[in-house]
Amino acid sequence: MENLYYFVTNMSTWTNMDPRQFLYHYFVINGAFTTSFLIALVVAIVGLLLFYGWIGMTSPRLSTLTTWAVTLVLVGLVTFALTQVSVVGSLSSQTGFFEDATQYAQQLRENEPDETLAQFEQQVTQIRDLMNKGCDVTWTLDLWNTAISLIIFFLFSLGVKRMTKYAIAIPF
Amino acid sequence: MNVYIFAIGGTGARVLRSLTFCLASGMECIPDGTNFIPMIIDYDKTNGDKERAKRNLTTYSNIRNAAYKGVVPEEGERNFFMPEIKFLSDVGTIPGKTDVALNPSYEYKFGIGQSNQTGTFADYMDYRNMMGATYLTKDLLSSLYNDEPMTSSMSELNLDLSVGFKGNPNIGSIIFENIKEDDEFKRFLNTFDPKKDRVFIISSIFGGTGSSGFPRIVDAIRYSGIADYDKALVGASIVMPYFKVNTPAGGAINSNIFNSKQKAALSYYQKPDDHGKSLYQKLTTSYFIGDDVATNLPYCEGSDGQANDAHIVELLAALSIIDFVSTDENILRNQPQKEYGLDSTPSATESIQLKHFIKNDRTKYFDYITRMALAFRYYEEYILEDNINAKEAFYSKQGLDLANKIGEDMYKDLESFISDFDEWLDELSVQKDSFRPYLHKPRVEDSNAPVSEDLDDYIEGYEGSQGGLFKDGTSYKDFSGYCSKFYKDYGKDLENEDYAFLSIFYDAAEECMGYYDEIKN
């Protein structure tokens, strides 16, 4: 999964602004990348079911490239939103990354020598603030996950269109 | 079963024209494996009606040959252009009989041999060389036939036969006397199996060619001397006057005497022949069809100018052929004579519409013509006019790839057939007793006739459901949907894509018709 999200792991925040590797812990060790991918996959499949499984089998009038494009946009928007809400999460409600960072910080704090504790807290706050405000990691993750979802939707479209009644030529 | 159709004269050709549209519509009542062998009998060499009928038959056959290549329809399967229309030359000779070779043609040259020579009636009889022993015959002929010059409207002996008999059955009856000697008739006798095949004769009895040729053909079949030919199923559509012409001064054809000619013919047919049988007794079933509200037609003495507009009488005569072909032998033998009448009479301002026919005829015949009309209308207005979405499943490259086929091969012929169908519909609608079942586009651009916007208002007197995003209906878009559905169901698996195209259109049109509530009832 790390490789799939190569763009995210190469962001400046990931490489320079997170010396305690909160991001690595959350996305790689705790499987947030996998969750992201599952979101992209599930949303794409739901989109495919909606267009090819339902519209493409029941409504010749709606089985058009326009409807397909609308479904594609919807898939993108939903993936983007779900990635942001579920994976990145919210600081105030302590979900997603922030929940994991809080717990992981707690673990690290126990072993942290007193002389570096202040610096540690500063680093924790820094990564939390960056993720909360939105940084290159959050935007790249959201956009890249959206792109993955769209790619899945597109590629699967080519595979499943033949199984439909009215959408065998959509997208082309 | 082979059905041999002798279409005599201009009326015969016009009925045949209507028949091609009936056959193309895929009527279910026509038995499996029925082949039609039309033979147009008209002495008028360049008759417009004949040429148009031949063109229609050829187009039909071209479409059928392309669409059914390599296709063996299942028992009971129906589709557009299902029955085969064959040349007489293509019908196999019965084993043991002589194979009489013929050129492929829908045209029959009864009584004039294989050559194309024409001349006057006197030339035909070698009147001028009647000398010696035949001199008295010459005298008799001169007393029976008018010998005024060719330019006279009364001319008989000097009548130019290349334009037919100009309404003179007394001339036609002589010409048709020799039909048994003709190669076409010999081939008919040697290919016809009286145990399973049927013969049908279409003839008007108020002109020259039909009224004279009709009894001669019946006699030639019945008294051919071949075993069982006397028991063969022979039907006839006896077409009575349904149009008239404004005869100019000096014109040879006078429609004022159509009725008296008809009466004379009917009375002659009723008289017993040398074998003690009247013409009607020699026919299994006679269908009498006419219209007392006669349409005025432009005056024409034949040749290419005679291409009369289609009339509902011709359509009904064509349906009589279908009735004859689809009715059980035992029933036919108990129905020696049939007449046609509408279920209800249209009001003075109304055209004849589908609702005026009895329900059984609507179900048996007109539903199929309507089905074809819907399919053709959709093809013309939605596909040819480029209103169709290129991504429509059946139309797309992944489907039948119609964008690359339109205007080519079978589709070119189909478009020509559809254009002829439109013309035919329009002609039917402009008669005095007009038949306007569909709101088609008229030939005349500035016509005030209402034209349908979509399929849901195409059938006069019926309203189709408009459908919706998830609701089927009768619009062009719905028709597309039905086509795509049937393409997915079975069309994609058919090897011959032309056949697949016709099949899915046939089924889509049926599906579409299910959403015209009144048709269902």
XYZ file of C-alpha atoms in Angstrom:
693
model
C 0.000 0.000 0.000
C 2.884 2.307 0.765
C 3.926 2.051 -2.853
C 0.433 2.799 -4.079
C 0.444 5.970 -2.023
C 3.978 6.894 -3.067
C 2.951 10.486 -3.758
C 1.715 10.888 -0.198
C 4.812 9.435 1.435
C 7.022 11.750 -0.593
C 5.375 14.911 0.563
C 7.458 17.405 2.528
C 5.270 17.074 5.610
C 5.793 13.317 5.598
C 9.543 13.472 5.081
C 10.516 16.656 6.963
C 7.819 17.686 9.368
C 7.126 14.415 11.143
C 10.330 13.254 12.866
C 8.339 11.058 15.247
C 6.672 9.295 12.296
C 3.108 9.730 13.394
C 2.131 9.622 9.746
C 4.040 6.437 9.081
C 2.533 4.846 12.164
C -1.009 5.742 11.198
C -0.937 5.188 7.452
C 1.478 2.298 7.117
C 1.585 0.403 10.388
C -2.028 0.912 11.400
C -3.266 0.450 7.842
C -4.829 3.828 7.060
C -3.564 3.504 3.497
C -5.433 0.202 3.245
C -8.529 1.891 4.621
C -8.097 4.667 2.074
C -7.799 2.182 -0.712
C -10.855 0.281 0.495
C -12.796 3.536 0.507
C -11.699 4.246 -3.063
C -12.577 0.695 -4.109
C -15.944 0.504 -2.370
C -17.064 3.913 -3.599
C -16.038 3.014 -7.148
C -17.930 -0.284 -6.907
C -20.996 1.454 -5.534
C -20.765 3.878 -8.482
C -20.424 0.979 -10.897
C -23.402 -0.780 -9.365
C -25.386 2.396 -9.557
C -24.617 3.055 -13.190
C -24.098 -0.364 -14.736
C -26.019 -2.529 -12.306
C -29.081 -0.363 -12.010
C -29.290 2.368 -14.643
C -27.591 0.298 -17.335
C -30.007 -2.550 -16.762
C -33.240 -0.652 -16.271
C -33.202 2.749 -17.901
C -32.263 3.176 -21.540
C -32.997 6.857 -21.253
C -30.468 7.356 -18.464
C -27.851 5.074 -19.943
C -25.898 7.893 -21.490
C -22.388 9.230 -21.361
C -23.683 12.237 -19.443
C -25.116 10.077 -16.683
C -21.906 8.083 -16.604
C -19.900 11.290 -16.278
C -22.176 12.479 -13.469
C -21.673 9.147 -11.706
C -17.925 9.513 -12.173
C -17.964 12.964 -10.611
C -20.096 11.658 -7.748
C -17.667 8.810 -7.164
C -14.824 11.331 -7.014
C -16.621 13.666 -4.634
C -17.726 10.877 -2.302
C -14.256 9.329 -2.216
C -12.686 12.700 -1.545
C -15.135 13.452 1.239
C -14.944 10.005 2.817
C -11.146 10.019 2.732
C -11.064 13.364 4.405
C -13.650 12.507 7.032
C -12.753 8.896 7.753
C -9.026 8.691 7.120
C -7.701 12.135 7.884
C -10.405 12.662 10.500
C -11.111 15.548 12.809
C -9.046 16.985 15.638
C -12.057 18.204 17.564
C -13.838 14.877 17.514
C -10.621 12.914 17.719
C -11.153 10.677 14.728
C -8.913 9.249 12.046
C -5.337 10.404 12.133
C -5.888 12.535 15.215
C -7.195 9.662 17.281
C -4.271 7.504 16.243
C -1.768 10.311 16.812
C -3.110 10.926 20.318
C -2.795 7.263 21.242
C 0.596 6.884 19.607
C 1.865 10.042 21.302
C 0.767 8.608 24.615
C 2.848 5.497 23.969
C 5.874 7.528 22.923
C 5.480 9.962 25.784
C 5.932 7.187 28.339
C 9.402 6.410 27.022
C 10.406 9.941 26.228
C 13.255 11.332 28.400
C 12.313 14.464 30.348
C 14.884 16.643 28.612
C 13.283 16.087 25.177
C 9.665 15.968 26.318
C 9.044 19.596 25.524
C 10.468 19.157 22.065
C 8.350 15.997 21.638
C 5.173 17.835 22.596
C 6.043 20.566 20.152
C 6.469 17.984 17.376
C 3.156 16.347 18.265
C 1.390 19.672 18.198
C 3.085 20.617 14.947
C 1.974 17.534 13.029
C -1.520 17.745 14.508
C -1.823 21.378 13.503
C -0.515 20.743 10.046
C -2.917 17.855 9.488
C -5.761 19.803 11.005
C -5.236 22.870 8.849
C -4.632 20.784 5.793
C -1.233 20.192 4.345
C 0.380 18.559 1.349
C -0.194 15.104 2.902
C -3.930 15.603 3.445
C -4.581 17.147 0.025
C -2.414 14.659 -1.800
C -4.049 11.788 0.058
C -7.548 13.076 -0.685
C -6.818 13.807 -4.328
C -4.793 10.694 -4.973
C -7.416 8.498 -3.333
C -10.037 10.232 -5.456
C -7.908 9.542 -8.511
C -7.583 5.870 -7.518
C -11.336 5.621 -7.157
C -11.896 7.244 -10.543
C -9.344 4.972 -12.174
C -11.017 1.919 -10.640
C -14.418 3.167 -11.778
C -13.112 3.810 -15.266
C -11.239 0.528 -15.655
C -14.053 -1.527 -14.213
C -16.453 0.320 -16.504
C -14.636 -1.147 -19.472
C -14.970 -4.592 -17.970
C -18.559 -4.592 -16.809
C -20.246 -2.554 -19.547
C -20.677 -5.649 -21.736
C -22.789 -7.262 -19.050
C -25.392 -4.511 -19.207
C -28.396 -4.082 -21.466
C -28.186 -0.421 -22.233
C -24.662 0.705 -21.435
C -22.416 -1.545 -23.493
C -20.942 1.432 -25.314
C -20.392 3.627 -22.273
C -17.938 5.225 -21.795
C -16.797 3.982 -25.210
C -45.556 -24.463 -49.423
C -45.175 -22.573 -52.684
C -47.818 -19.995 -53.446
C -47.987 -19.076 -57.107
C -49.515 -15.683 -57.659
C -50.762 -14.695 -61.058
C -51.063 -10.913 -60.861
C -52.910 -9.822 -63.942
C -52.811 -6.316 -65.372
C -52.218 -3.022 -63.617
C -54.468 -3.949 -60.694
C -52.623 -7.236 -60.257
C -49.307 -5.385 -60.122
C -50.633 -2.870 -57.612
C -52.035 -5.600 -55.372
C -48.660 -7.305 -55.546
C -47.066 -4.056 -54.449
C -49.325 -4.012 -51.382
C -48.581 -7.683 -50.807
C -44.831 -7.054 -50.520
C -45.499 -4.708 -47.606
C -47.773 -7.284 -45.971
C -45.155 -10.006 -46.378
C -42.410 -7.745 -45.069
C -44.411 -7.107 -41.895
C -43.834 -10.644 -40.616
C -47.453 -11.717 -40.176
C -47.643 -14.678 -37.882
C -50.491 -16.371 -39.739
C -48.375 -17.119 -42.808
C -47.258 -20.728 -42.356
C -43.598 -21.586 -41.834
C -41.620 -22.068 -45.016
C -44.108 -20.368 -47.316
C -42.577 -19.155 -50.565
C -44.350 -16.714 -52.824
C -43.803 -16.900 -56.564
C -45.323 -13.802 -58.128
C -45.881 -13.574 -61.844
C -47.008 -10.251 -63.228
C -49.000 -10.717 -66.380
C -49.324 -7.580 -68.379
C -49.014 -7.118 -72.115
C -48.317 -3.436 -71.518
C -44.521 -3.528 -71.857
C -43.590 -0.482 -69.823
C -46.564 -0.254 -67.515
C -45.693 1.986 -64.562
C -47.586 -0.141 -62.037
C -45.766 -3.232 -63.226
C -42.338 -1.616 -63.071
C -43.007 -0.300 -59.572
C -44.213 -3.690 -58.352
C -41.157 -5.375 -59.855
C -38.912 -2.858 -58.138
C -40.619 -3.542 -54.812
C -40.311 -7.291 -55.222
C -36.643 -6.966 -56.130
C -35.916 -4.747 -53.143
C -37.757 -7.172 -50.865
C -35.747 -10.083 -52.223
C -32.450 -8.229 -51.895
C -33.175 -7.509 -48.244
C -34.341 -11.049 -47.612
C -31.344 -12.605 -49.338
C -28.911 -10.542 -47.282
C -30.687 -10.880 -43.950
C -31.444 -14.582 -44.126
C -28.102 -15.731 -45.532
C -27.040 -18.718 -43.460
C -30.108 -18.364 -41.244
C -32.401 -21.278 -40.559
C -35.359 -19.813 -38.665
C -36.751 -21.939 -35.878
C -40.237 -23.361 -36.149
C -42.780 -20.653 -35.455
C -40.153 -17.904 -35.510
C -41.269 -14.713 -37.203
C -39.400 -11.694 -38.415
C -39.653 -8.924 -40.952
C -39.205 -10.090 -44.549
C -39.745 -13.694 -43.492
C -41.495 -15.366 -46.445
C -39.303 -15.862 -49.452
C -40.303 -14.258 -52.735
C -38.920 -16.383 -55.543
C -38.568 -16.187 -59.281
C -40.457 -18.939 -61.061
C -37.121 -19.944 -62.570
C -35.743 -20.619 -59.070
C -38.475 -23.057 -58.053
C -37.302 -26.635 -58.357
C -38.917 -28.855 -60.968
C -40.830 -31.825 -59.551
C -38.758 -35.003 -60.044
C -39.707 -36.803 -63.207
C -40.968 -33.703 -64.965
C -39.217 -31.692 -67.640
C -37.137 -28.785 -66.429
C -38.196 -25.812 -68.528
C -35.452 -23.197 -68.383
C -36.447 -19.580 -67.834
C -34.725 -16.290 -67.233
C -35.187 -15.009 -63.678
C -38.059 -12.546 -63.797
C -41.176 -11.576 -61.936
C -42.759 -10.747 -65.246
C -44.821 -13.267 -67.123
C -45.193 -13.021 -70.851
C -48.353 -15.002 -71.315
C -49.284 -15.413 -74.933
C -46.405 -13.474 -76.426
C -43.749 -16.152 -76.249
C -40.222 -15.405 -75.138
C -39.559 -12.599 -77.568
C -40.150 -8.967 -76.869
C -41.697 -8.241 -80.206
C -44.919 -6.347 -80.215
C -47.264 -5.246 -82.902
C -50.925 -4.816 -83.512
C -53.640 -7.266 -82.640
C -53.949 -7.992 -86.380
C -50.224 -8.819 -86.483
C -50.663 -11.160 -83.550
C -53.332 -13.123 -85.462
C -51.537 -12.802 -88.791
C -54.770 -11.226 -89.972
C -53.357 -9.770 -93.159
C -52.063 -13.106 -94.406
C -55.364 -14.897 -93.938
C -55.991 -16.152 -97.437
C -57.509 -19.196 -99.029
C -58.880 -21.573 -96.418
C -58.702 -18.949 -93.673
C -60.282 -16.164 -95.678
C -63.672 -16.747 -94.054
C -62.041 -16.444 -90.639
C -60.681 -13.093 -91.750
C -64.212 -12.072 -92.674
C -65.497 -13.197 -89.302
C -62.762 -11.260 -87.494
C -63.488 -8.138 -89.459
C -67.113 -8.371 -88.388
C -66.183 -8.928 -84.731
C -63.378 -6.364 -84.406
C -63.204 -2.743 -85.399
C -60.516 -2.115 -88.012
C -60.189 1.627 -87.632
C -56.598 2.932 -87.728
C -54.313 2.754 -84.699
C -54.884 6.404 -83.881
C -58.619 5.863 -83.354
C -59.968 5.295 -79.881
C -62.189 2.560 -81.342
C -59.262 0.721 -82.897
C -59.215 -3.010 -82.177
C -57.562 -4.901 -85.026
C -54.968 -2.157 -85.338
C -54.502 -1.734 -81.617
C -50.823 -1.457 -80.614
C -50.454 -4.283 -78.106
C -47.300 -2.840 -76.559
C -49.553 -0.743 -74.280
C -51.873 -3.613 -73.392
C -55.475 -4.154 -74.383
C -56.746 -0.690 -73.443
C -59.723 -2.111 -71.627
C -60.769 -4.528 -74.424
C -61.311 -8.002 -72.950
C -62.423 -9.257 -76.360
C -58.818 -8.818 -77.485
C -57.234 -10.135 -74.307
C -59.270 -13.318 -74.405
C -57.728 -14.219 -77.796
C -54.204 -13.449 -76.664
C -54.571 -15.463 -73.454
C -55.967 -18.477 -75.302
C -52.430 -19.730 -75.933
C -51.108 -19.531 -72.426
C -50.611 -23.285 -72.149
C -47.973 -23.101 -74.851
C -45.920 -20.555 -72.986
C -42.655 -21.623 -71.330
C -43.579 -19.863 -68.089
C -46.803 -21.788 -67.827
C -45.048 -25.052 -68.651
C -42.568 -24.379 -65.883
C -45.397 -23.555 -63.506
C -47.062 -26.888 -64.309
C -43.808 -28.774 -63.790
C -42.973 -27.147 -60.457
C -46.428 -26.952 -58.895
C -47.320 -29.688 -56.439
C -51.114 -29.679 -56.086
C -50.914 -31.629 -52.826
C -49.153 -28.851 -50.940
C -48.853 -25.752 -53.119
C -51.526 -23.152 -53.757
C -52.333 -20.789 -56.608
C -53.817 -17.344 -56.322
C -54.985 -15.104 -59.119
C -55.422 -11.367 -58.767
C -57.507 -9.773 -61.401
C -59.688 -6.765 -61.944
C -62.762 -7.478 -64.010
C -63.543 -4.015 -65.310
C -60.592 -3.536 -67.653
C -59.068 -5.512 -70.487
C -56.166 -7.624 -69.308
C -57.593 -8.980 -66.060
C -61.116 -9.781 -67.119
C -59.904 -11.687 -70.176
C -56.837 -13.372 -68.717
C -58.430 -14.499 -65.486
C -60.783 -17.231 -66.827
C -58.148 -18.482 -69.257
C -55.597 -18.997 -66.482
C -58.115 -20.808 -64.293
C -59.010 -23.109 -67.190
C -55.378 -23.708 -68.050
C -54.721 -24.892 -64.494
C -57.886 -26.896 -63.992
C -57.839 -28.549 -67.396
C -54.098 -29.047 -67.679
C -54.671 -32.790 -67.780
C -52.153 -33.331 -64.985
C -53.272 -35.565 -62.142
C -54.699 -33.738 -59.109
C -54.551 -30.316 -60.760
C -58.321 -30.309 -60.816
C -58.257 -30.579 -57.012
C -55.545 -27.963 -56.434
C -56.311 -25.036 -54.167
C -56.853 -22.083 -56.466
C -58.022 -18.800 -55.027
C -58.729 -15.510 -56.693
C -59.205 -11.933 -55.755
C -61.826 -10.551 -58.090
C -61.366 -6.807 -57.967
C -64.407 -4.789 -58.904
C -64.355 -1.094 -59.884
C -62.782 1.200 -57.311
C -61.537 4.067 -59.436
C -62.636 5.997 -62.470
C -60.960 8.201 -65.028
C -62.040 11.371 -66.758
C -61.930 10.161 -70.329
C -60.823 12.902 -72.734
C -62.326 13.192 -76.205
C -61.005 10.289 -78.280
C -59.844 8.339 -75.194
C -59.998 4.564 -75.486
C -60.699 3.818 -71.818
C -64.117 4.831 -70.595
C -64.770 4.357 -66.890
C -68.491 4.990 -67.386
C -68.740 1.439 -68.661
C -66.628 -0.133 -65.890
C -69.780 -1.294 -64.116
C -71.379 -2.765 -67.210
C -68.104 -4.499 -68.100
C -67.978 -5.880 -64.602
C -71.533 -7.148 -64.835
C -70.818 -8.756 -68.188
C -67.719 -10.443 -66.780
C -69.489 -11.686 -63.645
C -72.309 -13.021 -65.717
C -69.858 -14.751 -68.094
C -67.960 -16.308 -65.172
C -71.230 -17.710 -63.844
C -72.026 -19.622 -67.014
C -70.983 -23.278 -67.105
C -68.202 -24.188 -69.533
C -67.915 -27.295 -71.727
C -67.252 -29.340 -68.593
C -70.387 -27.991 -66.941
C -68.501 -25.840 -64.435
C -68.722 -22.131 -63.906
C -65.572 -20.145 -63.228
C -66.503 -19.881 -59.552
C -66.830 -23.651 -59.321
C -63.323 -23.968 -60.671
C -62.006 -21.735 -57.890
C -61.621 -22.940 -54.315
C -62.334 -19.505 -52.886
C -63.217 -16.276 -54.650
C -62.681 -12.983 -52.860
C -64.809 -10.132 -54.150
C -63.413 -6.702 -53.420
C -64.450 -3.277 -54.658
C -65.350 0.219 -53.595
C -68.433 2.126 -54.654
C -66.781 5.415 -53.680
C -64.532 5.560 -56.717
C -61.493 7.811 -56.781
C -60.882 9.900 -59.892
C -57.533 9.120 -61.450
C -55.710 11.016 -64.168
C -56.492 9.522 -67.559
C -53.828 7.188 -68.877
C -53.876 4.467 -71.516
C -51.092 2.443 -70.006
C -47.319 2.521 -70.483
C -45.028 4.180 -67.906
C -47.630 6.856 -67.188
C -49.862 4.268 -65.546
C -48.590 4.213 -61.994
C -51.784 4.696 -60.034
C -51.762 5.692 -56.404
C -52.276 2.803 -54.013
C -55.809 2.174 -52.762
C -57.168 0.337 -49.753
C -58.944 -2.061 -52.113
C -55.526 -3.236 -53.304
C -54.384 -3.713 -49.732
C -57.501 -5.739 -48.942
C -56.963 -7.795 -52.083
C -53.402 -8.456 -50.890
C -54.780 -9.508 -47.515
C -57.103 -11.908 -49.279
C -53.973 -13.702 -50.496
C -52.727 -13.940 -46.923
C -56.135 -15.217 -45.848
C -56.072 -17.835 -48.591
C -52.551 -18.936 -47.693
C -53.152 -19.057 -43.958
C -56.532 -20.761 -43.918
C -56.817 -24.490 -43.511
C -57.633 -26.382 -46.702
C -60.869 -27.888 -45.358
C -62.144 -24.498 -44.271
C -61.253 -22.955 -47.621
C -63.139 -25.638 -49.499
C -66.239 -24.673 -47.514
C -65.801 -20.964 -48.201
C -66.320 -20.637 -51.943
C -66.992 -16.915 -51.860
C -65.946 -14.117 -49.572
C -66.637 -10.424 -49.525
C -64.970 -7.775 -47.436
C -66.645 -5.231 -45.215
C -65.464 -2.849 -42.510
C -66.593 -3.275 -38.927
C -67.715 0.343 -38.729
C -68.064 3.073 -41.290
C -65.950 6.193 -40.969
C -67.810 9.470 -40.772
C -67.970 11.700 -43.841
C -64.961 13.718 -42.710
C -62.970 10.783 -41.414
C -60.375 8.575 -43.100
C -60.555 4.832 -42.681
C -58.482 4.012 -39.617
C -57.437 0.859 -37.845
C -60.385 1.107 -35.471
C -62.775 0.631 -38.400
C -61.579 -2.928 -39.038
C -62.895 -5.914 -37.145
C -60.738 -6.919 -34.215
C -59.712 -10.219 -35.764
C -58.322 -8.464 -38.832
C -56.524 -5.935 -36.686
C -54.887 -8.710 -34.714
C -54.188 -10.966 -37.652
C -52.964 -8.407 -40.178
C -52.893 -4.776 -39.172
C -50.982 -5.202 -35.932
C -48.096 -6.500 -38.015
C -48.287 -3.708 -40.553
C -48.387 -1.266 -37.638
C -45.429 -2.993 -36.089
C -43.469 -2.548 -39.297
C -44.668 1.032 -39.659
C -43.380 1.834 -36.163
C -40.031 0.193 -36.868
C -39.678 1.976 -40.200
C -40.704 5.305 -38.696
C -38.154 4.885 -35.928
C -35.444 3.935 -38.396
C -36.201 6.911 -40.618
C -36.772 9.617 -38.064
C -34.456 8.549 -35.310
C -31.594 6.714 -36.956
C -31.403 8.208 -40.429
C -32.058 11.714 -39.135
C -29.169 11.182 -36.716
C -31.233 11.772 -33.601
C -30.003 8.585 -32.010
C -27.383 8.665 -29.305
C -24.258 7.091 -30.782
C -23.744 5.259 -27.474
C -27.097 3.478 -27.768
C -26.178 -0.114 -27.021
C -27.532 -1.868 -30.127
C -26.498 0.980 -32.434
C -22.966 1.477 -31.125
C -19.717 -0.034 -32.344
C -19.978 -2.571 -29.549
C -23.428 -3.439 -30.839
C -24.404 -3.718 -34.486
C -22.186 -0.793 -35.482
C -25.047 0.694 -37.454
C -23.340 4.038 -38.029
C -21.003 2.275 -40.436
C -23.737 0.221 -42.091
C -26.428 2.781 -42.801
C -26.730 3.390 -46.508
C -24.728 0.296 -47.415
C -25.693 -3.184 -48.608
C -28.928 -4.431 -47.006
C -29.539 -1.113 -45.304
C -29.501 0.691 -48.631
C -32.241 -1.622 -49.893
C -34.096 -1.288 -46.625
C -34.047 2.490 -46.911
C -35.396 2.229 -50.424
C -38.110 -0.158 -49.210
C -39.024 2.217 -46.388
C -39.234 5.083 -48.832
C -41.584 3.002 -51.024
C -43.622 2.143 -47.941
C -43.969 5.828 -47.072
C -45.047 6.597 -50.585
C -47.547 3.745 -50.477
C -48.979 4.974 -47.170
C -49.290 8.446 -48.513
C -51.003 7.246 -51.678
C -53.509 5.279 -49.594
C -54.333 8.422 -47.680
C -55.180 10.623 -50.651
C -57.911 8.447 -52.164
C -61.577 9.326 -51.899
C -61.966 6.434 -49.476
C -58.716 7.313 -47.842
C -56.915 5.012 -45.443
C -54.703 6.933 -43.061
C -53.762 4.690 -40.168
C -50.551 6.529 -39.305
C -49.589 10.175 -39.082
C -46.778 9.812 -41.572
C -44.929 12.581 -43.347
C -46.817 13.377 -46.572
C -45.167 13.618 -49.964
C -46.366 17.180 -50.455
C -44.275 19.496 -48.310
C -46.981 22.090 -47.661
C -49.650 19.515 -46.813
C -51.807 20.409 -43.830
C -52.031 16.791 -42.774
C -50.958 16.319 -39.141
C -47.631 14.570 -38.720
C -46.554 12.754 -35.587
C -43.749 14.175 -33.470
C -42.797 10.883 -31.898
C -43.929 7.274 -31.991
C -46.476 7.745 -29.221
C -48.737 9.784 -31.519
C -47.906 7.991 -34.769
C -50.899 5.650 -34.886
C -54.060 7.555 -35.767
C -56.723 7.086 -33.113
C -54.419 5.506 -30.555
C -52.323 7.073 -27.871
C -49.112 5.551 -26.649
C -47.581 5.929 -23.243
C -44.782 8.486 -23.185
C -42.692 6.496 -20.764
C -40.167 7.972 -18.378
C -36.695 7.564 -16.939
C -37.578 4.203 -15.432
C -40.857 3.591 -17.241
C -41.225 2.007 -20.659
C -43.335 3.697 -23.279
C -43.701 4.321 -26.988
C -41.232 7.089 -27.722
C -38.228 6.821 -29.993
C -36.058 6.574 -26.877
C -38.138 3.692 -25.592
C -37.874 1.958 -28.951
C -34.093 2.316 -28.729
C -34.238 0.762 -25.296
C -36.202 -2.228 -26.578
C -33.717 -2.694 -29.398
C -30.836 -2.650 -26.939
C -32.616 -5.069 -24.637
C -33.226 -7.573 -27.439
C -29.706 -7.084 -28.729
C -28.441 -8.074 -25.289
C -30.952 -10.923 -24.962
C -30.163 -12.669 -28.241
C -29.115 -10.263 -30.990
C -25.433 -10.316 -30.096
C -25.347 -14.091 -30.437
C -26.743 -14.171 -33.966
C -24.161 -14.700 -36.649
C -25.918 -12.765 -39.392
C -26.014 -9.203 -38.104
C -28.537 -8.116 -40.722
C -30.898 -10.798 -39.466
C -30.168 -9.734 -35.899
C -31.046 -6.161 -36.823
C -34.394 -7.173 -38.331
C -35.155 -9.483 -35.392
C -34.535 -6.927 -32.705
C -36.534 -4.328 -34.632
C -39.389 -6.789 -35.030
C -39.455 -7.588 -31.323
C -38.856 -3.983 -30.271
C -41.842 -2.869 -32.348
C -43.999 -5.533 -30.720
C -42.867 -4.408 -27.288
C -43.603 -0.815 -28.224
C -47.106 -1.739 -29.383
C -47.828 -3.160 -25.966
C -47.865 0.383 -24.633
C -50.655 1.591 -26.897
C -53.485 0.692 -24.575
C -56.233 0.602 -27.161
C -54.325 -1.776 -29.410
C -54.064 -4.238 -26.552
C -57.822 -4.327 -26.145
